[in-house]
Short mmCIF file of C-alpha atoms in Angstrom, two decimals:
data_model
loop_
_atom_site.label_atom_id
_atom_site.label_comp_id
_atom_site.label_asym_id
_atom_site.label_seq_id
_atom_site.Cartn_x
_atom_site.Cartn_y
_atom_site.Cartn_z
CA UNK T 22 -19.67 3.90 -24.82
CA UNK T 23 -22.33 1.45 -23.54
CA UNK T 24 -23.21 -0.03 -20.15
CA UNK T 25 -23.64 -3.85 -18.91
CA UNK T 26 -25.56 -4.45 -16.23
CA UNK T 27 -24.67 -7.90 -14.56
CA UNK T 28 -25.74 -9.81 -11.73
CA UNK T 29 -23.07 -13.15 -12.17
CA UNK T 30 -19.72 -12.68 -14.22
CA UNK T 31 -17.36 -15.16 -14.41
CA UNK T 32 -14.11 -14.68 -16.43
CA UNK T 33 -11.26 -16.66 -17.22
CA UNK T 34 -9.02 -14.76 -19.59
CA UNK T 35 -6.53 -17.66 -20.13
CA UNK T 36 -4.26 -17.57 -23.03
CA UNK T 37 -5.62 -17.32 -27.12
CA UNK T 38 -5.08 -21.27 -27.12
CA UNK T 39 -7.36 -22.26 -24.14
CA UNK T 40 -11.62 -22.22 -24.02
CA UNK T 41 -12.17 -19.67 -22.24
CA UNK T 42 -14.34 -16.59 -21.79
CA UNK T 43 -12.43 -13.30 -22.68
CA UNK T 44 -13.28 -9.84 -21.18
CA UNK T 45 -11.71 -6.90 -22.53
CA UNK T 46 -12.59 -3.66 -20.86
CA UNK T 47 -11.63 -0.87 -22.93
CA UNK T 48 -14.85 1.89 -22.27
CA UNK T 49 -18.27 2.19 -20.97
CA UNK T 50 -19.30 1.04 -17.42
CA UNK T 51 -19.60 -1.93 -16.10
CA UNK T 52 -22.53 -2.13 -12.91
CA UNK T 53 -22.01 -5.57 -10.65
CA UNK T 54 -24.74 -6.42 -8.00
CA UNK T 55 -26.42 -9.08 -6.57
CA UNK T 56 -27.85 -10.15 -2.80
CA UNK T 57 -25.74 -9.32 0.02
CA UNK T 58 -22.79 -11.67 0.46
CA UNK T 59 -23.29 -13.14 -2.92
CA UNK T 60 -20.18 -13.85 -5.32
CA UNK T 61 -20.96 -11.14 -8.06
CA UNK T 62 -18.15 -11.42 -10.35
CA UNK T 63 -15.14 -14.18 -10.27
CA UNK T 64 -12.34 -13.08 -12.68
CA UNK T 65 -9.15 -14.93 -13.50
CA UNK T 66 -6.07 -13.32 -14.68
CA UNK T 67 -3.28 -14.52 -16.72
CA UNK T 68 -0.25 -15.88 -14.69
CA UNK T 69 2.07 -12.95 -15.12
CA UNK T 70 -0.66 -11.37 -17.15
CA UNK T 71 -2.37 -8.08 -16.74
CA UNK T 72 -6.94 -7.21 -16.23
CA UNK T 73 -7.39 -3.78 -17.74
CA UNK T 74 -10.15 -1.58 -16.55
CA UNK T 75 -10.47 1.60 -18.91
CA UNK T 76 -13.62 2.36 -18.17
CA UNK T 77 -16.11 2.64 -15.35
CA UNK T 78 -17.01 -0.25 -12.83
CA UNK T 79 -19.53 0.10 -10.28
CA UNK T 80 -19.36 -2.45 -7.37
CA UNK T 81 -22.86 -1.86 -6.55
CA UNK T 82 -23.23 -5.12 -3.91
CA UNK T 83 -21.78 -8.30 -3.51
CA UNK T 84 -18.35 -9.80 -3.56
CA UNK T 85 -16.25 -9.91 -6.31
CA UNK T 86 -12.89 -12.25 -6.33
CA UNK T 87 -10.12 -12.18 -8.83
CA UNK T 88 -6.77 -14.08 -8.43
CA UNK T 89 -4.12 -15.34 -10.74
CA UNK T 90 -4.46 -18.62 -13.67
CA UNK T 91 -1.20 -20.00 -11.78
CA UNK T 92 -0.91 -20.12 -7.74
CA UNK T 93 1.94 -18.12 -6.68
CA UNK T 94 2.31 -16.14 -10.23
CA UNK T 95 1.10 -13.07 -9.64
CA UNK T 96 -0.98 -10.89 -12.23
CA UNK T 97 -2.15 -7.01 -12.10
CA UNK T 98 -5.11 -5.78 -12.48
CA UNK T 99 -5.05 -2.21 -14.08
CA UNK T 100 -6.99 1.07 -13.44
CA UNK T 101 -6.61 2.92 -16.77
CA UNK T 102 -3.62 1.23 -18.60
CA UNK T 103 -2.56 3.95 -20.78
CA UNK T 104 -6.28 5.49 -20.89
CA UNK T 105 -7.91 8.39 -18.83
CA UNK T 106 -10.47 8.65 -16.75
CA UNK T 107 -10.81 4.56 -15.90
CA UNK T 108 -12.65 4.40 -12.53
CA UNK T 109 -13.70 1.88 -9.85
CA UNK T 110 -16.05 2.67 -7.48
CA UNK T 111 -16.34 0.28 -4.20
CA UNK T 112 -20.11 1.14 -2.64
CA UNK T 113 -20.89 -0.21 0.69
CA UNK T 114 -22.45 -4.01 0.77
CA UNK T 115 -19.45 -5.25 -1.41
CA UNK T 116 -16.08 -7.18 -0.78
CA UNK T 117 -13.38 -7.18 -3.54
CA UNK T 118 -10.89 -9.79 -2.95
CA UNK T 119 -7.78 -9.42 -5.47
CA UNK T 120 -6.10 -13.22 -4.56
CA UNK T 121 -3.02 -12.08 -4.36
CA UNK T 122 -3.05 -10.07 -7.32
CA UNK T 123 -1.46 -6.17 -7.78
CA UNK T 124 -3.38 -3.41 -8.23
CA UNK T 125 -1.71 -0.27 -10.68
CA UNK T 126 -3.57 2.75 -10.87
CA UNK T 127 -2.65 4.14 -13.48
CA UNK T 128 0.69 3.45 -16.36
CA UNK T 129 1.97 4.67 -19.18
CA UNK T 130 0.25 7.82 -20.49
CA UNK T 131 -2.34 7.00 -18.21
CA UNK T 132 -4.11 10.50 -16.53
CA UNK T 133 -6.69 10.71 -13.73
CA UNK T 134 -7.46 7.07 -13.05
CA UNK T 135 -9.42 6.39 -9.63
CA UNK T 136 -10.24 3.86 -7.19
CA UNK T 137 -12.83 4.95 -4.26
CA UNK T 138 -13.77 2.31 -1.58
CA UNK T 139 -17.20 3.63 0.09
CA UNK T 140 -17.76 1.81 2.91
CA UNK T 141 -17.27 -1.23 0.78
CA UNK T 142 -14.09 -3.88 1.59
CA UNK T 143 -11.03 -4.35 -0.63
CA UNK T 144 -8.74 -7.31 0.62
CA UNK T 145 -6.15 -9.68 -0.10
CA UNK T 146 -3.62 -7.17 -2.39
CA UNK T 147 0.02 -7.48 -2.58
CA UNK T 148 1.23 -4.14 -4.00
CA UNK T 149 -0.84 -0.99 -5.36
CA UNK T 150 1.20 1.51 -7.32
CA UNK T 151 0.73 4.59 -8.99
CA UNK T 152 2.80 5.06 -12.56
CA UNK T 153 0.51 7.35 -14.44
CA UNK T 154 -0.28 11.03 -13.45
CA UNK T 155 -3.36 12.63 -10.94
CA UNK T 156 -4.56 9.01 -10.23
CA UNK T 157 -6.19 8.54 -7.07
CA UNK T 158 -7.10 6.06 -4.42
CA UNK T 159 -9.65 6.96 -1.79
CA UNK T 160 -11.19 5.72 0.99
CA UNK T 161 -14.09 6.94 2.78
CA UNK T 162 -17.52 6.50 4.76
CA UNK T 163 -15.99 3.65 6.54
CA UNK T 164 -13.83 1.87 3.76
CA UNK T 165 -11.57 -0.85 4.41
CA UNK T 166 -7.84 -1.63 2.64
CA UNK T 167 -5.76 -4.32 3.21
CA UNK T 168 -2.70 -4.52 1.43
CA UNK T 169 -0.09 -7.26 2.03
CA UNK T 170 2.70 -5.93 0.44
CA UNK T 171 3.36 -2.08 -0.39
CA UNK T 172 1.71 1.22 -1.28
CA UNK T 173 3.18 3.66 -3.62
CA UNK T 174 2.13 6.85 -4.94
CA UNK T 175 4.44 7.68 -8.00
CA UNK T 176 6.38 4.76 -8.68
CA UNK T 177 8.60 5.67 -12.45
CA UNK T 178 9.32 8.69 -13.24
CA UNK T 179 7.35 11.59 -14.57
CA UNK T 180 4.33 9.69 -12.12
CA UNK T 181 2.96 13.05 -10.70
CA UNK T 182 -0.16 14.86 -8.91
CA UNK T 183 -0.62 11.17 -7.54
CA UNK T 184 -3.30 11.14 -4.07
CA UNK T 185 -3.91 8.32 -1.52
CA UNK T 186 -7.02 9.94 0.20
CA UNK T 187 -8.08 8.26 3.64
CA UNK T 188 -10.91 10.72 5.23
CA UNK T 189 -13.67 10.03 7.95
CA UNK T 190 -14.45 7.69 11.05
CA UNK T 191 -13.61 3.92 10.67
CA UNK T 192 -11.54 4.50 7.31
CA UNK T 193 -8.49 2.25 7.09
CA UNK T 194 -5.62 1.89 4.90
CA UNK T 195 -3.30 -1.40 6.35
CA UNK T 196 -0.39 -1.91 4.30
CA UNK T 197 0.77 -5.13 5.91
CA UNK T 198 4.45 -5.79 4.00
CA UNK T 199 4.55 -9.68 5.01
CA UNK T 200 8.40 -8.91 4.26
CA UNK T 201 8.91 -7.54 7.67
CA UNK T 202 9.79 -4.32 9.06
CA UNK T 203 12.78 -4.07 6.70
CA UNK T 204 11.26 -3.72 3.47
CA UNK T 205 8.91 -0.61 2.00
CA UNK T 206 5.16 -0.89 2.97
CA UNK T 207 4.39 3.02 2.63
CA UNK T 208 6.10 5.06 0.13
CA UNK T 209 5.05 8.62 -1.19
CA UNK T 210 7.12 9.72 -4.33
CA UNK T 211 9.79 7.12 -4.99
CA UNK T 212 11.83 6.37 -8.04
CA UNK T 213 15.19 5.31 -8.75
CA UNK T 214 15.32 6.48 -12.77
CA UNK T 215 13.52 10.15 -12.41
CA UNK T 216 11.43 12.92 -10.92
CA UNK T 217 8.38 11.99 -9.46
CA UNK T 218 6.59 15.04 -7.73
CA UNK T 219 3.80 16.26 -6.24
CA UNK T 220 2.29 12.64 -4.73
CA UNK T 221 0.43 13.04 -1.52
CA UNK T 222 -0.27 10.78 1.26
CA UNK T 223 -3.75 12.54 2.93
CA UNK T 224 -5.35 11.44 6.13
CA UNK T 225 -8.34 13.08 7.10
CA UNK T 226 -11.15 13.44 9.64
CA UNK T 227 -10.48 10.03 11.84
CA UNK T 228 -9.11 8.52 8.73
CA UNK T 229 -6.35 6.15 9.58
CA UNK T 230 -3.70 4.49 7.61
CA UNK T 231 -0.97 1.77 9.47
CA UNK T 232 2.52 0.76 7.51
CA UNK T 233 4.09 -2.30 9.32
CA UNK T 234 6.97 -1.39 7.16
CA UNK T 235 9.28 1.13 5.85
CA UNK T 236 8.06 4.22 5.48
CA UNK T 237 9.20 6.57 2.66
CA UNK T 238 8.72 10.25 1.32
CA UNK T 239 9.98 11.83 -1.78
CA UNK T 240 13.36 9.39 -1.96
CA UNK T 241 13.99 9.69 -5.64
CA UNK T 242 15.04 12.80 -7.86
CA UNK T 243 13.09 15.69 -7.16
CA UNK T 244 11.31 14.59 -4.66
CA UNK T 245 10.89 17.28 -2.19
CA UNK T 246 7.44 17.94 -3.96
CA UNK T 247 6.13 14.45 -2.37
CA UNK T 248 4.09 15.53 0.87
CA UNK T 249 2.18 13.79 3.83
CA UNK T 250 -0.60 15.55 5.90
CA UNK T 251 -2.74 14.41 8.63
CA UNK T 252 -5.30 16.33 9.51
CA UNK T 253 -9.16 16.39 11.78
CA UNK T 254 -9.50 15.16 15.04
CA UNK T 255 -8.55 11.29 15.99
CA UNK T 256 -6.75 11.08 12.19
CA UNK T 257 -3.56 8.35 12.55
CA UNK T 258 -0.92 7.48 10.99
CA UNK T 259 0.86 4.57 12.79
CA UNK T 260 4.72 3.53 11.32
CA UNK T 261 6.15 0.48 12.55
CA UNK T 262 9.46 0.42 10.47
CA UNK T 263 11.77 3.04 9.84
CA UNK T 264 10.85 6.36 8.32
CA UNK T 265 13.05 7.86 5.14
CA UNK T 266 13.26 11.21 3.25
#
């Protein structure tokens, strides 16, 4: 697998019949920098289409926005679609922007898939979800999530070993849900059609994670498994909707 090195990337990835420029990320590792504040990468996705990242990406500085072809159709961007080992790594200096986009980590026969936001900013999600197995999204040093819709670790069933990781001072996980206080905005373990065991919600060391909506744990079959822990000194998790389990 080889590596690209880029310091402007701009991607369309409209449909077979359109000019466009086509990025398919299927291995090797992808490093994106340029000065401070910069636009680094702009990617489009397909209106109800799908970005797949199986490999590595390395945010290394600058900001990178994606959004969808069509306003108001939203697209997903995934983190090892059926692959293992896909990874994206957030470093401090850079602000990813996903337009409204969703963000899966992990699906399918996906296995250990990873996000990690380093100090850097990620901004302007509507859902993140978790449908393979021992995927992973983690913030740290300072990193910054806002989500405007829902979290979910394990999401269809068989999704296991899943861990949203939020450890150290200033490190923030905001899952906004827009849809009010009514509707999910922090789930751990939750699936209508099967087992889906062994997710954790961890919050860690002045970490600090803030659902403004319902707020789940191991609903579905089997979920018992599912588990939340806060832990360290000044750690917080703040609920402002209802809590089920």
């Amino acid at each position: 697998a080889g590596t690209l090195n880029v310091n402007q990337l701009f991607v369309t990835n409209n449909t077979a019949a359109a000019t466009n420029s086509l990025f398919n990320f299927t291995g090797g590792t992808l490093n994106t920098s340029n000065t401070l504040g910069t636009t680094v990468a702009t990617i489009v996705v397909t209106s109800n289409g799908v970005f797949n990242v199986n490999g590595t990406w390395n945010m290394v500085s600058g900001n990178t926005l994606m959004r969808s072809a069509t306003g108001g159709v939203v697209g997903t961007v995934f983190i090892g679609n059926n692959a293992t080992n896909a990874a994206v790594n957030v470093l401090p200096n850079v602000a990813w922007t996903l337009g409204g986009l969703n963000l899966a980590i992990g699906s399918g026969a996906a296995t250990s898939n990873a996000v990690t936001v380093n100090a850097g900013v990620v901004s302007n999600l509507n859902n993140v979800s978790f449908a393979g197995n021992g995927g992973a999204l983690t913030v740290i040093t300072g990193g910054y999530v806002n989500v405007t819709g829902g979290v979910t670790a394990g999401t269809v069933a068989g999704a296991h070993g899943n861990v949203i990781r939020v450890s150290g001072p200033g490190s923030t996980l905001v899952s906004s849900n827009a849809g009010g206080t009514a509707n999910a905005s922090l789930q751990v373990g939750y699936t209508t059609t099967g087992e889906a065991a062994d997710n954790q919600l961890l919050i860690e060391d002045g970490g600090r994670v803030f659902g403004l909506g319902l707020f789940s744990i191991g609903t579905g079959i089997g979920g018992g498994t599912n588990k939340v822990v806060v832990s360290g000194a000044n750690s917080l998790l703040t609920i402002a909707g209802n809590i089920n389990r």
